């Protein structure tokens, strides 16, 4: 019986697609990953291994190392390096046939002949005959066969994608497949459920030991690469490119952390990632140039688009350039990019239209302000400096920053009082309030001593003067100065027109000072009013401080029972705050 399957004639496969690429520079043996592949294929039902990660995670190098190992073991190992031509099913099947023929040796004449005689066709009848003959030839070989496919993501969305699935579904038990892809190929994973071992970017990332081997080869020691290793999160491509750019100086390497050779890294990222994205995908992804973490509605606000959630989900499931990291209490899903890739995206923004960056930062600041992330909002408003926006954020949310104990963080990001970013009056005063609350009266005095440079309306001036009065009282308390000479400059009747958080803070500071000087009656009145406002605002920090002040006033009056009850209440509030 003639077993040859006739088709329309097959194209010839370029020789470079049939052999692994030659390694460049020093390669690190991925022994732990090779062991994982070995262990997977020793399991009776695990016939397929999928290496899925973004560009630069060493997928091809791992397949190359495993190809060398299986070949040394005497296993017939066929390499299929795919390209866009393989989106044509006839080309894909031809690549597979030619790779198998190329891998056979002189002692495997029968298999070589049977494979070489076949010619794939997409005619329905002839294609079924071709598939049957191919699988028959492979199963009758009886000995193990390993098929290695590189760049399988190139098949996605093409007619050849279904053919690849057909291949991995129907291969006989003596054939094992490992393939590298930038896409997780979810449909494939589902179809071969129970037979798949997956290695993702997490496992493909370099460990410290592997990074040590890479840098030791260049003459570095452990202290040279530790910070850089943490910064790049074990990204093999960045680590490898870094070793090409470091230079020796007096037999020591220059500090690797200072490496920023954009001439090497950025072209790589542009070619390997951005070139494959649509214009809409790029627009959304560029958001991560200014925000290393973002959620769909933040991206919508920054890019002025709608329904970016689907794109973010697809990109995070695609080639791994985005990572899904968490879901917040509001049900929003947050995504992040690798820090070096984020820096590259920022550079892309600068090159394409630098004027967009201040606008995008301002929209990001407003989004974070509206969603209760005051410190993050300030950071965006400071880069580049947007004095009006900084003033707006701190005026609206500054009391919360201080009351929630985040004054030190605000001081860390706040520029000097003379900076353009602090030109607006409330920004300086609120930063002074944060400074004295953080135990830094020196910095509070610095911001207090800088005069406001803009005219204020009567209502704004009223709030500004009372806030200045609060900061002066806090500073005097911190430095042990008498508060008697301090005044807001406004009648006490205007006190009712102030924002609740400002009134509560002033009552609380006054109450504590009155306890200190023995004016327990007025202290109790002020602290009870402060507590009422704090309870209305559900401001736990102010509630705790007000109750502690009331306990102190009760103790001063030797009212032990009241002091004990108030202290227990304060502890309950502290417990509630800790749980939150």
XYZ file of C-alpha atoms in Angstrom:
580
model
C 0.000 0.000 0.000
C 1.337 3.440 -0.939
C 1.433 5.437 2.283
C 2.630 8.673 0.697
C 0.289 11.615 1.142
C 0.211 13.945 -1.818
C -0.528 17.629 -1.469
C -0.007 20.880 -3.265
C 3.759 20.786 -2.811
C 5.581 22.193 0.170
C 7.897 25.215 0.480
C 11.429 24.678 1.713
C 12.263 25.714 5.257
C 15.212 28.045 5.859
C 17.987 26.265 7.713
C 18.159 28.833 10.513
C 14.612 27.888 11.573
C 15.704 24.286 12.145
C 18.531 24.889 14.598
C 18.648 26.819 17.888
C 20.216 30.288 17.645
C 23.821 30.579 18.741
C 24.234 32.006 22.255
C 25.793 35.467 22.521
C 28.128 36.336 25.368
C 28.126 34.463 28.639
C 25.059 32.295 29.259
C 23.889 31.180 32.683
C 22.977 27.522 33.088
C 19.317 27.413 34.175
C 19.716 24.129 35.986
C 16.654 24.566 38.206
C 14.454 25.194 35.156
C 15.931 22.310 33.181
C 15.220 20.130 36.205
C 11.622 21.404 36.207
C 11.225 20.424 32.545
C 12.764 17.007 33.185
C 10.497 16.420 36.172
C 7.405 17.492 34.225
C 8.071 15.146 31.332
C 8.711 12.221 33.646
C 5.093 12.491 34.731
C 2.981 10.159 32.575
C 0.276 12.730 31.729
C 2.474 15.804 31.292
C 3.296 15.988 27.597
C 3.603 19.751 27.119
C 5.600 22.568 28.667
C 4.712 26.195 28.004
C 7.247 28.947 28.689
C 5.200 32.140 28.831
C 6.793 35.504 29.651
C 7.503 38.909 28.080
C 10.473 39.520 25.825
C 13.816 39.142 27.522
C 13.046 36.443 30.078
C 15.317 33.815 28.555
C 12.640 31.558 27.074
C 14.680 30.844 23.949
C 17.896 30.301 25.901
C 16.167 27.801 28.167
C 14.835 25.870 25.170
C 18.337 25.967 23.666
C 19.862 24.529 26.832
C 17.250 21.821 27.052
C 17.707 20.994 23.343
C 21.434 20.452 23.935
C 20.743 18.259 26.964
C 18.127 16.053 25.285
C 20.305 15.711 22.182
C 23.259 14.626 24.337
C 20.973 12.009 25.882
C 20.374 10.522 22.445
C 16.781 11.755 22.216
C 15.554 12.836 18.788
C 15.142 16.582 19.334
C 13.605 18.822 16.655
C 13.849 22.619 16.776
C 11.125 24.748 15.139
C 11.924 28.453 15.155
C 8.686 30.081 14.018
C 8.261 33.338 12.146
C 5.309 35.178 10.597
C 5.382 32.894 7.555
C 4.225 30.089 9.845
C 0.856 31.787 10.208
C 0.149 29.906 6.993
C -0.773 26.343 8.072
C 1.089 24.758 5.143
C 4.269 26.582 6.144
C 3.827 25.567 9.803
C 3.438 21.860 8.965
C 6.378 22.089 6.571
C 8.542 23.635 9.278
C 7.660 20.761 11.585
C 8.369 18.106 8.950
C 11.698 19.641 7.950
C 12.767 20.073 11.586
C 12.090 16.385 12.252
C 13.961 15.307 9.126
C 16.859 17.596 10.070
C 16.981 16.033 13.550
C 17.119 12.402 12.387
C 20.493 10.739 11.986
C 21.768 8.075 9.588
C 20.361 5.253 11.727
C 16.807 6.588 11.414
C 16.386 6.146 7.669
C 12.856 4.788 7.821
C 11.510 7.734 9.870
C 13.456 10.246 7.765
C 12.062 8.754 4.558
C 8.470 8.586 5.741
C 8.570 12.192 6.920
C 10.405 13.460 3.871
C 7.890 11.874 1.527
C 4.987 13.815 3.004
C 3.653 17.076 1.698
C 1.054 19.016 3.711
C -2.140 20.258 2.124
C -5.119 22.148 3.509
C -7.518 20.285 1.265
C -9.864 18.658 3.803
C -9.380 15.045 2.637
C -5.663 15.305 1.949
C -5.046 17.150 5.209
C -6.663 14.361 7.234
C -4.515 11.807 5.406
C -1.416 13.910 6.084
C -2.164 14.229 9.817
C -2.853 10.519 10.122
C 0.379 9.552 8.367
C 2.432 12.014 10.418
C 1.126 10.785 13.752
C 1.478 7.184 12.644
C 5.106 7.649 11.623
C 5.935 9.284 14.949
C 4.178 6.668 17.087
C 5.792 3.768 15.237
C 9.208 5.268 15.966
C 8.495 4.185 19.606
C 11.533 5.989 21.059
C 11.118 9.433 22.726
C 10.896 12.522 20.545
C 11.148 16.110 21.779
C 9.659 18.971 19.723
C 10.731 22.499 20.613
C 8.823 25.503 19.235
C 10.031 29.088 19.681
C 7.897 32.257 19.298
C 4.541 30.452 19.216
C 2.765 33.746 19.971
C 3.295 34.630 16.296
C 0.567 32.123 15.422
C -2.083 33.812 17.557
C -5.148 34.844 15.582
C -4.058 33.019 12.420
C -5.340 29.818 10.752
C -2.127 28.120 11.910
C -3.131 28.623 15.567
C -5.819 25.968 15.270
C -3.379 23.663 13.523
C -0.904 24.016 16.384
C -3.650 23.071 18.821
C -4.485 20.076 16.632
C -0.832 19.056 16.713
C -0.485 19.109 20.494
C -3.849 17.394 20.971
C -3.134 14.455 18.702
C 0.542 13.627 19.146
C 1.359 10.118 20.388
C 2.589 9.495 23.920
C 6.257 9.149 22.920
C 6.341 12.794 21.749
C 6.931 15.657 24.192
C 6.514 19.335 23.274
C 7.959 22.473 24.870
C 7.118 25.859 23.391
C 8.004 29.463 24.178
C 5.459 32.236 23.801
C 4.791 35.784 24.931
C 1.091 34.959 25.129
C -0.316 32.638 27.780
C -2.434 30.929 25.116
C -5.343 30.413 27.479
C -7.398 28.460 24.945
C -4.525 26.091 24.390
C -4.008 25.622 28.103
C -7.681 24.753 28.524
C -7.664 22.276 25.671
C -4.647 20.404 26.994
C -5.710 20.661 30.623
C -3.946 18.156 32.812
C -1.078 17.673 30.376
C 0.540 21.103 30.683
C 3.458 22.354 32.784
C 3.806 26.149 32.690
C 6.866 28.260 33.465
C 5.997 31.955 33.780
C 8.017 35.153 34.191
C 8.183 34.580 37.952
C 10.076 31.305 37.551
C 12.078 32.496 34.529
C 13.390 35.561 36.398
C 17.001 35.279 37.514
C 17.634 34.289 41.086
C 20.376 36.022 43.047
C 22.626 33.007 42.515
C 22.133 33.164 38.750
C 22.702 36.911 38.762
C 25.858 36.399 40.800
C 27.153 33.959 38.181
C 26.406 36.435 35.388
C 28.152 39.355 37.070
C 31.020 37.305 38.460
C 31.874 36.448 34.881
C 32.370 40.200 34.334
C 34.517 40.559 37.431
C 31.898 42.021 39.785
C 31.295 41.037 43.388
C 28.022 40.706 45.279
C 27.893 44.334 46.413
C 28.082 45.555 42.811
C 24.819 44.062 41.629
C 22.491 43.695 44.627
C 20.705 47.047 44.285
C 20.486 46.707 40.532
C 19.138 43.160 40.824
C 16.353 44.436 43.092
C 15.614 47.360 40.748
C 15.217 45.186 37.648
C 13.376 42.437 39.562
C 15.504 39.669 38.103
C 14.665 40.603 34.484
C 17.242 38.558 32.514
C 17.423 40.882 29.488
C 18.173 43.980 31.577
C 20.779 42.111 33.613
C 22.458 40.769 30.493
C 22.471 44.162 28.776
C 23.909 45.703 31.936
C 26.859 43.327 31.876
C 27.636 44.495 28.335
C 27.763 48.142 29.413
C 29.785 47.990 32.626
C 33.466 48.858 32.439
C 36.439 48.108 34.632
C 38.076 50.899 36.569
C 41.180 50.058 38.625
C 40.161 46.399 38.484
C 36.749 47.224 39.919
C 33.485 47.636 38.089
C 31.754 50.975 38.070
C 28.638 50.925 40.193
C 26.130 48.828 38.317
C 23.204 50.678 39.823
C 24.235 53.744 37.812
C 23.748 51.835 34.564
C 21.314 53.631 32.263
C 22.615 52.762 28.818
C 19.493 53.720 26.894
C 21.265 53.090 23.588
C 21.111 49.369 24.373
C 17.984 48.857 26.444
C 15.511 51.225 24.787
C 15.933 49.982 21.174
C 15.512 46.463 22.521
C 12.246 47.358 24.274
C 10.935 49.296 21.294
C 11.635 46.443 18.875
C 10.523 43.604 21.140
C 7.414 45.167 22.695
C 6.153 48.478 21.317
C 6.454 47.549 17.645
C 3.901 44.768 18.148
C 1.254 47.007 19.732
C -1.581 48.902 18.078
C -1.771 52.694 18.387
C -4.646 52.398 20.896
C -2.708 49.876 22.998
C 0.332 52.148 22.992
C -1.715 55.142 24.119
C -3.072 53.230 27.088
C 0.265 51.629 27.941
C 2.035 55.006 27.950
C 0.002 55.904 31.045
C 2.455 53.706 32.941
C 5.227 56.105 31.960
C 3.900 58.523 34.571
C 2.084 56.043 36.849
C 3.901 52.802 37.560
C 0.654 51.462 39.053
C -2.760 52.207 37.584
C -6.305 50.948 37.413
C -8.727 51.144 34.504
C -10.604 54.261 35.625
C -7.309 56.016 36.365
C -6.107 55.205 32.849
C -9.439 56.427 31.459
C -8.988 59.726 33.312
C -5.325 60.219 32.380
C -5.654 59.241 28.699
C -9.187 60.633 28.292
C -10.445 57.315 26.949
C -13.227 54.956 27.998
C -13.311 51.272 28.876
C -9.551 50.736 29.040
C -10.180 47.833 31.429
C -10.483 45.313 28.610
C -7.216 46.450 27.075
C -5.404 46.312 30.404
C -6.738 42.827 31.071
C -5.692 41.652 27.593
C -2.214 43.175 27.884
C -1.721 41.613 31.299
C -2.752 38.235 29.899
C -0.819 38.769 26.689
C 2.931 39.082 26.688
C 3.277 39.931 30.358
C 4.319 43.561 29.974
C 1.628 44.401 32.535
C 1.221 42.598 35.819
C -2.042 42.408 37.720
C -1.075 43.063 41.329
C -4.155 43.604 43.493
C -7.817 44.481 43.826
C -8.624 47.303 46.244
C -11.573 47.676 48.601
C -13.465 49.491 45.858
C -13.177 46.495 43.546
C -10.688 48.196 41.217
C -7.963 46.034 39.714
C -4.469 47.534 39.809
C -1.727 46.845 37.269
C 1.982 47.640 37.283
C 4.922 47.577 34.913
C 8.522 46.622 35.544
C 10.357 49.801 36.743
C 12.866 49.933 33.866
C 10.072 49.479 31.358
C 8.181 52.308 33.063
C 11.209 54.583 32.621
C 11.317 53.611 28.953
C 7.619 54.491 28.531
C 8.244 57.893 30.116
C 11.020 58.493 27.605
C 8.614 57.530 24.817
C 6.195 60.162 26.120
C 8.926 62.785 26.150
C 9.926 61.983 22.597
C 6.386 61.854 21.197
C 4.877 64.922 22.906
C 6.462 66.238 26.093
C 3.614 68.739 26.587
C 1.295 65.834 27.397
C 3.185 64.901 30.564
C 2.083 67.852 32.782
C -1.512 67.396 31.616
C -1.445 63.649 32.307
C 0.133 64.194 35.739
C -2.495 66.789 36.622
C -5.336 64.454 35.634
C -3.720 61.648 37.646
C -3.420 63.977 40.661
C -7.092 64.935 40.479
C -8.125 61.271 40.182
C -6.118 60.319 43.267
C -7.457 63.346 45.142
C -11.043 62.311 44.359
C -10.326 58.721 45.419
C -8.751 59.553 48.771
C -5.087 59.039 47.862
C -3.910 62.469 48.991
C -0.166 61.791 49.195
C -0.096 60.218 45.747
C -2.076 63.184 44.434
C 0.558 65.550 45.853
C 3.350 63.560 44.191
C 1.696 63.884 40.780
C 1.007 67.595 41.336
C 4.691 68.161 42.134
C 5.963 66.565 38.892
C 6.155 69.015 37.229
C 5.274 71.650 39.854
C 1.646 72.741 39.648
C 1.280 75.271 42.506
C -2.483 75.717 42.188
C -3.097 71.977 42.214
C -0.733 71.363 45.145
C -2.577 74.082 47.068
C -5.970 72.584 46.236
C -4.944 69.092 47.312
C -3.371 70.141 50.592
C -6.213 72.492 51.458
C -8.783 69.717 50.917
C -6.850 66.734 52.261
C -4.024 68.109 54.349
C -5.858 67.628 57.652
C -6.444 63.964 56.756
C -2.761 63.482 55.920
C -1.759 64.854 59.310
C -4.495 63.134 61.317
C -3.761 59.769 59.689
C -0.109 60.016 60.712
C 1.359 60.622 57.248
C 3.078 63.911 58.028
C 6.606 62.425 57.656
C 5.746 61.118 54.175
C 4.452 64.531 53.138
C 7.663 66.166 54.378
C 9.702 63.639 52.416
C 8.143 64.686 49.118
C 7.631 68.399 49.891
C 10.156 70.754 48.252
C 11.639 73.749 50.136
C 9.275 76.566 51.100
C 10.854 78.793 48.453
C 10.022 76.336 45.660
C 7.589 77.320 42.915
C 5.469 74.315 43.884
C 4.847 75.886 47.315
C 4.010 79.359 46.014
C 0.342 79.108 46.963
C -0.489 80.000 50.600
C -2.350 76.923 51.841
C 0.350 74.576 50.523
C 2.956 76.232 52.724
C 0.752 76.432 55.811
C -0.440 72.836 55.556
C 3.137 71.632 55.083
C 4.076 73.632 58.182
C 1.212 71.923 60.044
C 2.534 68.533 58.905
C 6.058 69.494 59.948
C 5.171 70.424 63.516
C 2.912 67.366 63.806
C 5.894 65.233 62.771
C 8.070 66.808 65.473
C 9.880 69.155 63.061
C 9.141 72.683 64.386
C 12.227 73.933 62.539
C 10.670 73.073 59.184
C 7.335 74.467 60.356
C 9.023 77.794 61.104
C 10.630 77.705 57.656
C 7.246 77.502 55.934
C 5.628 79.977 58.339
C 8.292 82.581 57.680
C 7.635 82.570 53.928
C 4.928 85.161 53.206
C 2.006 84.250 50.960
C 2.411 85.828 47.547
C -1.166 85.993 46.283
C -4.221 87.969 47.234
C -6.917 86.007 49.065
C -10.658 86.528 49.231
C -12.208 87.291 52.594
C -13.354 83.689 53.103
C -9.989 82.265 52.054
C -8.159 84.744 54.276
C -10.373 83.769 57.220
C -9.437 80.080 56.868
C -5.776 80.914 56.169
C -5.430 83.057 59.317
C -7.056 80.441 61.537
C -4.845 77.690 60.031
C -1.786 79.872 60.665
C -2.995 80.292 64.241
C -3.263 76.476 64.606
C 0.281 75.972 63.295
C 1.642 78.686 65.599
C -0.092 77.040 68.596
C 1.309 73.604 67.655
C 4.778 75.109 67.202
C 4.604 76.930 70.534
C 3.498 73.728 72.269
C 6.337 71.767 70.647
C 8.951 74.349 71.652
C 7.557 75.066 75.122
C 6.594 78.660 74.247
C 3.695 80.477 75.920
C 0.528 80.461 73.815
C -0.991 83.485 75.519
C 0.159 86.008 72.926
C -1.140 84.072 69.904
C -4.261 85.227 68.082
C -5.907 84.395 64.737
C -6.703 88.077 64.191
C -10.407 87.338 63.758
C -13.316 87.494 66.184
C -14.207 84.232 67.920
C -17.616 84.391 66.235
C -15.966 83.606 62.858
C -14.812 80.285 64.260
C -18.099 78.651 63.202
C -17.394 79.428 59.544
C -14.262 77.256 59.442
C -14.024 73.738 57.975
C -14.882 71.074 60.552
C -11.415 69.487 60.588
C -9.749 72.858 61.235
C -12.197 73.679 64.057
C -11.642 70.246 65.604
C -7.863 70.615 65.464
C -7.935 74.078 67.056
C -10.287 72.944 69.842
C -8.069 69.911 70.494
C -4.812 71.892 70.678
C -6.414 74.517 72.875
C -7.876 71.822 75.111
C -4.536 70.100 75.608
C -2.860 73.414 76.461
C -5.632 74.262 78.887
C -5.191 70.871 80.609
C -1.481 71.628 80.934
C -2.084 74.949 82.682
C -4.897 73.606 84.886
C -7.883 75.201 83.111
C -9.813 71.930 83.184
C -13.298 73.381 82.752
C -12.539 75.179 79.478
C -10.313 72.275 78.441
C -13.182 69.806 78.859
C -15.503 72.058 76.842
C -13.015 72.449 73.974
C -12.113 68.755 73.914
C -15.771 67.651 73.966
C -16.481 69.938 70.996
C -13.392 68.570 69.211
C -14.583 65.022 69.909
C -18.085 65.731 68.587
C -16.687 67.058 65.304
C -14.270 64.133 65.003
C -17.092 61.626 65.613
C -19.186 63.320 62.957
C -16.261 63.039 60.511
C -15.372 59.518 61.732
C -11.825 60.839 62.231
C -10.346 58.179 64.517
C -7.031 59.927 65.116
C -8.757 63.120 66.320
C -11.217 61.088 68.363
C -8.394 59.283 70.159
C -6.469 62.478 70.930
C -9.631 64.239 72.139
C -10.611 61.354 74.434
C -7.055 61.101 75.809
C -7.186 64.838 76.496
C -10.499 64.435 78.322
C -9.031 61.569 80.380
C -6.100 63.801 81.276
C -8.471 66.591 82.324
C -10.436 64.128 84.493
C -7.233 62.880 86.093
C -6.196 66.457 86.834
C -9.512 66.867 88.658
C -8.850 63.575 90.523
C -11.965 62.081 88.938
C -10.510 58.561 88.828
C -13.677 56.848 87.645
C -14.105 59.226 84.662
C -10.397 59.064 83.844
C -10.533 55.249 83.850
C -13.635 55.105 81.642
C -12.195 57.615 79.176
C -8.880 55.744 79.044
C -10.696 52.482 78.283
C -12.656 54.263 75.540
C -9.407 55.577 74.076
C -7.994 52.040 74.021
C -11.115 50.808 72.200
C -10.623 53.507 69.589
C -6.951 52.580 69.222
C -7.951 48.945 68.668
C -10.450 50.016 66.021
C -7.840 52.152 64.297
C -5.352 49.270 64.314
C -7.900 46.932 62.715
C -8.536 49.450 59.951
